[in-house]
JSON list of C-alpha atoms in Angstrom, two decimals:
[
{"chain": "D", "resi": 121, "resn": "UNK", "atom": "CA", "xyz": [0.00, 0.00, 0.00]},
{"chain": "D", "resi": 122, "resn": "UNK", "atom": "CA", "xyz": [1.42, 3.15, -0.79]},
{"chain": "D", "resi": 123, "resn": "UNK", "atom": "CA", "xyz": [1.82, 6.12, 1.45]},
{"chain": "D", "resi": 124, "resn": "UNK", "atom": "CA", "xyz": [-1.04, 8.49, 0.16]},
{"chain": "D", "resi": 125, "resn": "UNK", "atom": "CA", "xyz": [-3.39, 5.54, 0.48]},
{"chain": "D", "resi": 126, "resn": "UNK", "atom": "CA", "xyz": [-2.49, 5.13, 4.04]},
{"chain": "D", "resi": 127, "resn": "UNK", "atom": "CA", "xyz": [-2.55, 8.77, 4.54]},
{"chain": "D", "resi": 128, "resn": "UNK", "atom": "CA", "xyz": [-5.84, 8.82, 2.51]},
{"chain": "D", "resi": 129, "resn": "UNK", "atom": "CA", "xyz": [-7.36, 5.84, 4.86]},
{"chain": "D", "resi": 130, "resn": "UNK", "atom": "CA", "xyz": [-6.41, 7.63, 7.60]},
{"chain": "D", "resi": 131, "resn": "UNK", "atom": "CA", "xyz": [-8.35, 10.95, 7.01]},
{"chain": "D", "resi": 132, "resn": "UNK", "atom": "CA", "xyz": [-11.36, 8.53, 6.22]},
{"chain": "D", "resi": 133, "resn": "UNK", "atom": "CA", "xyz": [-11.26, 6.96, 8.89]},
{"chain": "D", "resi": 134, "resn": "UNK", "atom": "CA", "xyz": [-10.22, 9.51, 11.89]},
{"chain": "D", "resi": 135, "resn": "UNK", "atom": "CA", "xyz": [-11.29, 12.55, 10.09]},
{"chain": "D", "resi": 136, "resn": "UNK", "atom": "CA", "xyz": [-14.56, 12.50, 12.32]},
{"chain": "D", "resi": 137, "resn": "UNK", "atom": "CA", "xyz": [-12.87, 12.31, 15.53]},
{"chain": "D", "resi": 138, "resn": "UNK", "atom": "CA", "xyz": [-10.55, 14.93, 14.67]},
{"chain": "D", "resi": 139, "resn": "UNK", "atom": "CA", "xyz": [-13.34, 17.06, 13.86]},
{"chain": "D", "resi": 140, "resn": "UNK", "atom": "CA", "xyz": [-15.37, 16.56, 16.72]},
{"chain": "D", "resi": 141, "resn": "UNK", "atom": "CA", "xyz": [-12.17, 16.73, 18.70]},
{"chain": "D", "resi": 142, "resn": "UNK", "atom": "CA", "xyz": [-11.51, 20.44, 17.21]},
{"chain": "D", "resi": 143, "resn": "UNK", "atom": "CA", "xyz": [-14.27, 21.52, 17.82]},
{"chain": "D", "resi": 144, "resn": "UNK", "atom": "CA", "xyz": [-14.43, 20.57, 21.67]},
{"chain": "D", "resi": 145, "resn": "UNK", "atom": "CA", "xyz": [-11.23, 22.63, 21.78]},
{"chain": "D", "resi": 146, "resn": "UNK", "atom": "CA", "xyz": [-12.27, 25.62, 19.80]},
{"chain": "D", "resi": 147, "resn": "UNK", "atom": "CA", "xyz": [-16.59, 25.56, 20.50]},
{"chain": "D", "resi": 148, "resn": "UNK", "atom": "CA", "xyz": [-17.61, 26.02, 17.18]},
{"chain": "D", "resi": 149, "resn": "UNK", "atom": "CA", "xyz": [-17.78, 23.90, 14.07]},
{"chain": "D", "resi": 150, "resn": "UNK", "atom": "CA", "xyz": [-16.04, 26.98, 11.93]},
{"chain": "D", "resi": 151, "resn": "UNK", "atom": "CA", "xyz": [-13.11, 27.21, 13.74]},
{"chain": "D", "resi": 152, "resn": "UNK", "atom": "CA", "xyz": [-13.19, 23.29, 14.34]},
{"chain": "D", "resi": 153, "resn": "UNK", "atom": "CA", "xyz": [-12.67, 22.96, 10.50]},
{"chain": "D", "resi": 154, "resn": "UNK", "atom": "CA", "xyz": [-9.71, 24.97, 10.15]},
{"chain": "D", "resi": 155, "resn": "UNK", "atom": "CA", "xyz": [-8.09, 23.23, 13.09]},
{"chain": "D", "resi": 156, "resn": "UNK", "atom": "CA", "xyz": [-8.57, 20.22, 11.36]},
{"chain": "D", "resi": 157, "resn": "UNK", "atom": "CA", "xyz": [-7.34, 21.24, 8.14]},
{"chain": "D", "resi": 158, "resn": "UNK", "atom": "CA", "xyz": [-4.14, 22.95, 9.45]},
{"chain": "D", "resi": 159, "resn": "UNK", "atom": "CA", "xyz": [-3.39, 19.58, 11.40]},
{"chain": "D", "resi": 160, "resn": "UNK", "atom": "CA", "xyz": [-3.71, 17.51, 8.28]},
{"chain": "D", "resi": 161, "resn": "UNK", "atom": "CA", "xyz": [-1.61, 19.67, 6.32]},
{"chain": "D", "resi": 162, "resn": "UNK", "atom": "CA", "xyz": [0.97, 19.98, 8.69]},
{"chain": "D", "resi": 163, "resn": "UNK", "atom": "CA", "xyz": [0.44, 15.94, 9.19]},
{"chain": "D", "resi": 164, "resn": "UNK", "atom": "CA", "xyz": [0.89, 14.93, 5.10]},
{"chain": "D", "resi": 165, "resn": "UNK", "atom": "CA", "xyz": [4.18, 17.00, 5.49]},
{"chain": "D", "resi": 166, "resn": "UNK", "atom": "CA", "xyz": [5.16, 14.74, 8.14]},
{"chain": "D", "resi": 167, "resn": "UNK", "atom": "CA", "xyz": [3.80, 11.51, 7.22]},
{"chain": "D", "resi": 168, "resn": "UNK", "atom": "CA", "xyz": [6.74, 9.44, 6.40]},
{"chain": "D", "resi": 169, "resn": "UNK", "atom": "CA", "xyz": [7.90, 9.89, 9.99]},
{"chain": "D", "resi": 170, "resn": "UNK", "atom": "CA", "xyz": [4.65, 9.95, 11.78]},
{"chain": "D", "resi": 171, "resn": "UNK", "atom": "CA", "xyz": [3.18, 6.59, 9.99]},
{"chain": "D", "resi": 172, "resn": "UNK", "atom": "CA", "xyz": [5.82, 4.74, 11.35]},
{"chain": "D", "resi": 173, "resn": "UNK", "atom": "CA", "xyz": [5.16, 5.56, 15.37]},
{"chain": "D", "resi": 174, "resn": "UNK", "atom": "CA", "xyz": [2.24, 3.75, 16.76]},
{"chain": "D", "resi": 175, "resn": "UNK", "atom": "CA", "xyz": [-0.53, 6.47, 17.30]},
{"chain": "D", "resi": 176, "resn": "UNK", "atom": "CA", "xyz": [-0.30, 9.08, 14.26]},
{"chain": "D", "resi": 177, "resn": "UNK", "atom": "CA", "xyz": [-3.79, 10.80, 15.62]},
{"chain": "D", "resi": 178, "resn": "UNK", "atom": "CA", "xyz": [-1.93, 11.87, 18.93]},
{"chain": "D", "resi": 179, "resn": "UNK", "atom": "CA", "xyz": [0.31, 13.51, 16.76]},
{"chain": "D", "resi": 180, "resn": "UNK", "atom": "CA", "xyz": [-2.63, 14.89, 15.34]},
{"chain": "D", "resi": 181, "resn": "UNK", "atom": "CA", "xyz": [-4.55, 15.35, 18.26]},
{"chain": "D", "resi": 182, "resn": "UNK", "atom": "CA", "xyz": [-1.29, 17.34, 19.87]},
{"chain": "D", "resi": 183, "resn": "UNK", "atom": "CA", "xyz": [-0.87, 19.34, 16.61]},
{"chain": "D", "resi": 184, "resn": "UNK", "atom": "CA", "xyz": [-4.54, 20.62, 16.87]},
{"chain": "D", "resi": 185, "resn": "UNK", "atom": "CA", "xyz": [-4.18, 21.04, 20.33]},
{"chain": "D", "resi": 186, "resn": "UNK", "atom": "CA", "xyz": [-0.88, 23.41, 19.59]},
{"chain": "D", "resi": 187, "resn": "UNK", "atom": "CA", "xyz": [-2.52, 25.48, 16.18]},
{"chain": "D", "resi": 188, "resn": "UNK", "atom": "CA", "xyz": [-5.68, 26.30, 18.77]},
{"chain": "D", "resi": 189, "resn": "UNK", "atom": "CA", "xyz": [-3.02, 28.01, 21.64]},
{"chain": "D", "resi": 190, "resn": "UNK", "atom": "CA", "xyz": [-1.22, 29.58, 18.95]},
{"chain": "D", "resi": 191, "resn": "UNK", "atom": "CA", "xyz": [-4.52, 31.26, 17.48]},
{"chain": "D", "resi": 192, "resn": "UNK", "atom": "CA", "xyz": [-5.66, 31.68, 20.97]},
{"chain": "D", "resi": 193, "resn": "UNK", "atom": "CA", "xyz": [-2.39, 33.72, 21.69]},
{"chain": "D", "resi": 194, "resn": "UNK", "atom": "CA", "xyz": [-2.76, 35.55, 18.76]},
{"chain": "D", "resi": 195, "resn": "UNK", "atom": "CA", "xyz": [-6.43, 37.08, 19.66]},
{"chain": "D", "resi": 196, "resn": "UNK", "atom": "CA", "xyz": [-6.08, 36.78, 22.94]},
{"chain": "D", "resi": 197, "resn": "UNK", "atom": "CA", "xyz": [-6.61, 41.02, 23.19]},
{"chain": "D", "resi": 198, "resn": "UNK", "atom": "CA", "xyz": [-9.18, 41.42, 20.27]},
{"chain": "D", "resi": 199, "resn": "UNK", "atom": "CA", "xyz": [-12.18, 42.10, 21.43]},
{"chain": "D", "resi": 200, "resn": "UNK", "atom": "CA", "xyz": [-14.92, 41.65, 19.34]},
{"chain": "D", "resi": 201, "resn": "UNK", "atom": "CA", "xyz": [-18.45, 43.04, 18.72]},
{"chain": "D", "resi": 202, "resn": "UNK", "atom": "CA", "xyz": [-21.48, 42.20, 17.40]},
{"chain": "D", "resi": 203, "resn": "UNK", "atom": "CA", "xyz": [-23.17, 45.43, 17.01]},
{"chain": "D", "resi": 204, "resn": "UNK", "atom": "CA", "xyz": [-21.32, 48.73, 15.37]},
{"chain": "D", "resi": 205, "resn": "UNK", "atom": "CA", "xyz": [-21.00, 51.69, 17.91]},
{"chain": "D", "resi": 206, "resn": "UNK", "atom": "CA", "xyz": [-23.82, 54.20, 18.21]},
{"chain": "D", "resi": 207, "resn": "UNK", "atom": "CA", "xyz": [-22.80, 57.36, 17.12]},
{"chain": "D", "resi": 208, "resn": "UNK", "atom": "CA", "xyz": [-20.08, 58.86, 15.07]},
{"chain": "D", "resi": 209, "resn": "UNK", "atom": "CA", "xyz": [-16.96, 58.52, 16.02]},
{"chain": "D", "resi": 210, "resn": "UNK", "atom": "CA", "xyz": [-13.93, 61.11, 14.72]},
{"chain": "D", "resi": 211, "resn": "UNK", "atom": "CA", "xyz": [-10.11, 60.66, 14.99]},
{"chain": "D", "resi": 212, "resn": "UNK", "atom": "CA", "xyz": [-9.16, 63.39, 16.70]},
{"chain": "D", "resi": 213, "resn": "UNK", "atom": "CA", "xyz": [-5.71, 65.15, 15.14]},
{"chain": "D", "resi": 214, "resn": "UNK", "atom": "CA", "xyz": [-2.23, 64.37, 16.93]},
{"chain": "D", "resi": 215, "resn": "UNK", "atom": "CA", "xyz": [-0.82, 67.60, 18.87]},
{"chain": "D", "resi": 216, "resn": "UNK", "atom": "CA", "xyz": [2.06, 69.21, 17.11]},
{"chain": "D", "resi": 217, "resn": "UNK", "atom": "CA", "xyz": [4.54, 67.30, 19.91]},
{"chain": "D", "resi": 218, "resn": "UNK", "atom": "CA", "xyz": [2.45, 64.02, 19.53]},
{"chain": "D", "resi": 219, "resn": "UNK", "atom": "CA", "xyz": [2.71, 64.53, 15.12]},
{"chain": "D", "resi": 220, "resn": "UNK", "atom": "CA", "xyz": [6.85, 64.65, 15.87]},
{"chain": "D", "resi": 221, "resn": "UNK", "atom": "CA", "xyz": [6.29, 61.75, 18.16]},
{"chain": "D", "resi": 222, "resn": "UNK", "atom": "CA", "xyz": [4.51, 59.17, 15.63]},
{"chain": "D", "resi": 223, "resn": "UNK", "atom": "CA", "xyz": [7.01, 60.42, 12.66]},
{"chain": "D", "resi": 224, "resn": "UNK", "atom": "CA", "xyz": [10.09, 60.03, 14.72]},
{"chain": "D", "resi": 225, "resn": "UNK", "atom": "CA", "xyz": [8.24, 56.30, 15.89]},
{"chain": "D", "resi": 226, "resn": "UNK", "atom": "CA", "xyz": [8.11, 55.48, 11.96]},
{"chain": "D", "resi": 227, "resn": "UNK", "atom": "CA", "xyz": [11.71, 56.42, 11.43]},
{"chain": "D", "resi": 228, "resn": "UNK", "atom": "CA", "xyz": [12.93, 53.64, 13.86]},
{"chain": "D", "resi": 229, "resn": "UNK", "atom": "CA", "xyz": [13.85, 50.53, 12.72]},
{"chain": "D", "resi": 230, "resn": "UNK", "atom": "CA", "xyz": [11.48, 48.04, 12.63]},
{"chain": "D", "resi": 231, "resn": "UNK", "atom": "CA", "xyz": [12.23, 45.70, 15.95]},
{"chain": "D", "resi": 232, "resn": "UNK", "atom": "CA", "xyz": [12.17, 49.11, 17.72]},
{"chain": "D", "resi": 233, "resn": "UNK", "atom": "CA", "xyz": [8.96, 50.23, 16.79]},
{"chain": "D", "resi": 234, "resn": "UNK", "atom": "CA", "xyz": [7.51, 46.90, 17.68]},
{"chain": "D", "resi": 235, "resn": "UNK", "atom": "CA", "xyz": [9.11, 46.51, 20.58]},
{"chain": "D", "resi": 236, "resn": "UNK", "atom": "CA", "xyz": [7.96, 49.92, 21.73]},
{"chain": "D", "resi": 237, "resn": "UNK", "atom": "CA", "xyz": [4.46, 49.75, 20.26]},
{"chain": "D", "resi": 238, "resn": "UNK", "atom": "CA", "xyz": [3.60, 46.17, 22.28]},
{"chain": "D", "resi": 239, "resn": "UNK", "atom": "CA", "xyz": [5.63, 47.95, 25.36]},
{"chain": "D", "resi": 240, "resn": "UNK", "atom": "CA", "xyz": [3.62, 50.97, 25.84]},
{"chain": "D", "resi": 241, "resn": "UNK", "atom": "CA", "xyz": [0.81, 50.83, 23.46]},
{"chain": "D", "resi": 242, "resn": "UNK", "atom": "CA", "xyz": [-0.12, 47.12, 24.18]},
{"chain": "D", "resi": 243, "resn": "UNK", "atom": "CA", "xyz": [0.84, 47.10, 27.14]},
{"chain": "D", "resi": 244, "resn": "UNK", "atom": "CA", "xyz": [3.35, 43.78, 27.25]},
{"chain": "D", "resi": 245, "resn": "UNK", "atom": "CA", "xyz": [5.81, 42.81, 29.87]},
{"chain": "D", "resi": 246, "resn": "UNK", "atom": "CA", "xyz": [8.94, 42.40, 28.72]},
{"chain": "D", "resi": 247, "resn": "UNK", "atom": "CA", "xyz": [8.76, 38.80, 29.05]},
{"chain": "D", "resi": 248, "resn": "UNK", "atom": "CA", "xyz": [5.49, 38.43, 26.90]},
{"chain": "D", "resi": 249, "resn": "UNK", "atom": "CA", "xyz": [7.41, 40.56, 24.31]},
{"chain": "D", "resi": 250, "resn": "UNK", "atom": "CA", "xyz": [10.35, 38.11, 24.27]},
{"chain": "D", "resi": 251, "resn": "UNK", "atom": "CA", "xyz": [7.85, 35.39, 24.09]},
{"chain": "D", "resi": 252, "resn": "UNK", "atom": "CA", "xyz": [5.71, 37.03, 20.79]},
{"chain": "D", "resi": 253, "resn": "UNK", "atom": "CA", "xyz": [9.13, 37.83, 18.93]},
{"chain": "D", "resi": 254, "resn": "UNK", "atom": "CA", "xyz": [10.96, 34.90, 19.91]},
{"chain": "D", "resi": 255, "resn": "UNK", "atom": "CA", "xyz": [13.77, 36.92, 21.49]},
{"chain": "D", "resi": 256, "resn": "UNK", "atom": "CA", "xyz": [15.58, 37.63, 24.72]},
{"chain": "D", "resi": 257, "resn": "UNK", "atom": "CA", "xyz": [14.31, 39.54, 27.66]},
{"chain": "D", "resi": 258, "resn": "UNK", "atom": "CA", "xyz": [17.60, 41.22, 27.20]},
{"chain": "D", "resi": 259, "resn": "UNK", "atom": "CA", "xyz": [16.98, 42.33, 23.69]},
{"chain": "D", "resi": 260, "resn": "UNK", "atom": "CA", "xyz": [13.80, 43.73, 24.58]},
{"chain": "D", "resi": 261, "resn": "UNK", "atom": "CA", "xyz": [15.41, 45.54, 26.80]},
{"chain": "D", "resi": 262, "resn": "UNK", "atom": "CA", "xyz": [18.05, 47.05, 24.82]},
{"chain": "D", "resi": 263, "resn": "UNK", "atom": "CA", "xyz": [15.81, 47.73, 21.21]},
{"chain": "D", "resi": 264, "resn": "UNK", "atom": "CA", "xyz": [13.41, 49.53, 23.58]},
{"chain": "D", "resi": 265, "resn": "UNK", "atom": "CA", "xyz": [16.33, 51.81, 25.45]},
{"chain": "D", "resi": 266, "resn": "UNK", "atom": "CA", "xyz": [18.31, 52.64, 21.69]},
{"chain": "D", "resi": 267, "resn": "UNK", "atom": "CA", "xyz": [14.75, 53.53, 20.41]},
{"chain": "D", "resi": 268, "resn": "UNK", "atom": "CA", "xyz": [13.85, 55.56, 22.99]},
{"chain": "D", "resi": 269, "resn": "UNK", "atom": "CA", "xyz": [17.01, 57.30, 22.98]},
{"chain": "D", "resi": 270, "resn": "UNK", "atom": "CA", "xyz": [16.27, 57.77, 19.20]},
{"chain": "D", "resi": 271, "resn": "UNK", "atom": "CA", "xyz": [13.03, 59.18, 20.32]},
{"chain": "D", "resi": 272, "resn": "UNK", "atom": "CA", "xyz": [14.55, 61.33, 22.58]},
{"chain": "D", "resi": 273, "resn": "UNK", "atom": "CA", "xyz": [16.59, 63.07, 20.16]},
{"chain": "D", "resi": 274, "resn": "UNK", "atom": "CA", "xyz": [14.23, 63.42, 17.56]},
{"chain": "D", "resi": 275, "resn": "UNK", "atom": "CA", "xyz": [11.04, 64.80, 19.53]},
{"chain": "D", "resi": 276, "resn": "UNK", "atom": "CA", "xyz": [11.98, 65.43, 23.11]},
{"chain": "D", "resi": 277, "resn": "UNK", "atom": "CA", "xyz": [9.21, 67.20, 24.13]},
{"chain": "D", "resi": 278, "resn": "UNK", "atom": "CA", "xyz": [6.94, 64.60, 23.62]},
{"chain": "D", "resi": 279, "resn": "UNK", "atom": "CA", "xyz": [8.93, 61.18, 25.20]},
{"chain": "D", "resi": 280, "resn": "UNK", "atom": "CA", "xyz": [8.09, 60.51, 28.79]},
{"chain": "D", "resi": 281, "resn": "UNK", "atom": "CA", "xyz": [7.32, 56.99, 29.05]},
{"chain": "D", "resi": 282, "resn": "UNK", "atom": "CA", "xyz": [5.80, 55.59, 32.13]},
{"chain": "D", "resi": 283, "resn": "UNK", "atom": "CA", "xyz": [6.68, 51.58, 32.83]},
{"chain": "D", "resi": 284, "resn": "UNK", "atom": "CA", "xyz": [3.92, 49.13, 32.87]},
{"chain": "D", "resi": 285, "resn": "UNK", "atom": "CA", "xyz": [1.79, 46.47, 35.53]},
{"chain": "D", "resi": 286, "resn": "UNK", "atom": "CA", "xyz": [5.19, 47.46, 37.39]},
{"chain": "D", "resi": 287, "resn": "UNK", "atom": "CA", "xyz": [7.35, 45.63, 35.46]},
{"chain": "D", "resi": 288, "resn": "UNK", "atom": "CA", "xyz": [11.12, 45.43, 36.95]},
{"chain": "D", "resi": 289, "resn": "UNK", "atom": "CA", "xyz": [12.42, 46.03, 33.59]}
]
């Protein structure tokens, strides 16, 4: 039997589980589906090596299990709505000091600007930023001091950043 008819079998036959699986983790069929078709696609990559253990659905079943934290992770913070704001709503203009501000931000290099943007606009520790860019606590650290020295020089009246959630930093 060749491998694409094992892997084929296998979708027939476990497909169901998997679904009903994914959608125990995520609560709704939509989001069940993608689970499931993000596993299987990361599972036909691997399917030389994972045929050969005993149990290729826990490697499934773990790879679902990992996609659904990861997309959890990455909305953890958006909030959602159902129903659109009453009322308009109008940006209001930067200040002159906060205009030099957000042009001197866009100058920075990018690592800077995102480590300063999840810092004090999001609100991160310096440990959850090392965890979302898969870097150092230490290099957090020293992109967000050489950008904010970069700020300081380029729009000094409007830097004076407060730390966050007291974070020893």
């Amino acid at each position: 039997m060749e491998p694409d008819s094992r892997f084929a079998e296998f979708v027939a036959e476990r497909g169901d589980a998997l679904l009903r699986y994914g959608h125990v983790l995520a609560g709704n069929p939509h989001d069940a589906a993608d689970l499931v078709q993000e596993t299987l696609i990361k599972l036909r990559g691997a399917w030389p090596r994972v045929r050969a253990k005993d149990n290729p659905e826990s490697y499934a079943r773990t790879t679902m299990a990992r996609l659904h934290i990861r997309a959890w992770r990455l909305r953890r913070r958006e909030l959602l709505a159902w129903d659109l704001p009453e009322g308009e709503h109008h940006d209001v203009l930067p200040r002159g000091d906060e205009q030099a501000l957000w042009q001197a931000l866009a100058t920075l290099p990018r690592k800077q600007r995102t480590v300063l943007v999840l810092r004090y606009y999001e609100q991160l520790t310096d440990a959850e930023i090392a965890q979302v860019l898969g870097i150092s606590r230490g290099t957090v650290r020293s992109q967000a001091s050489r950008a904010l020295d970069k700020l300081r020089a380029a729009a000094p009246e409007a830097i004076n950043p407060q730390p966050v959630r007291g974070d020893a930093r």
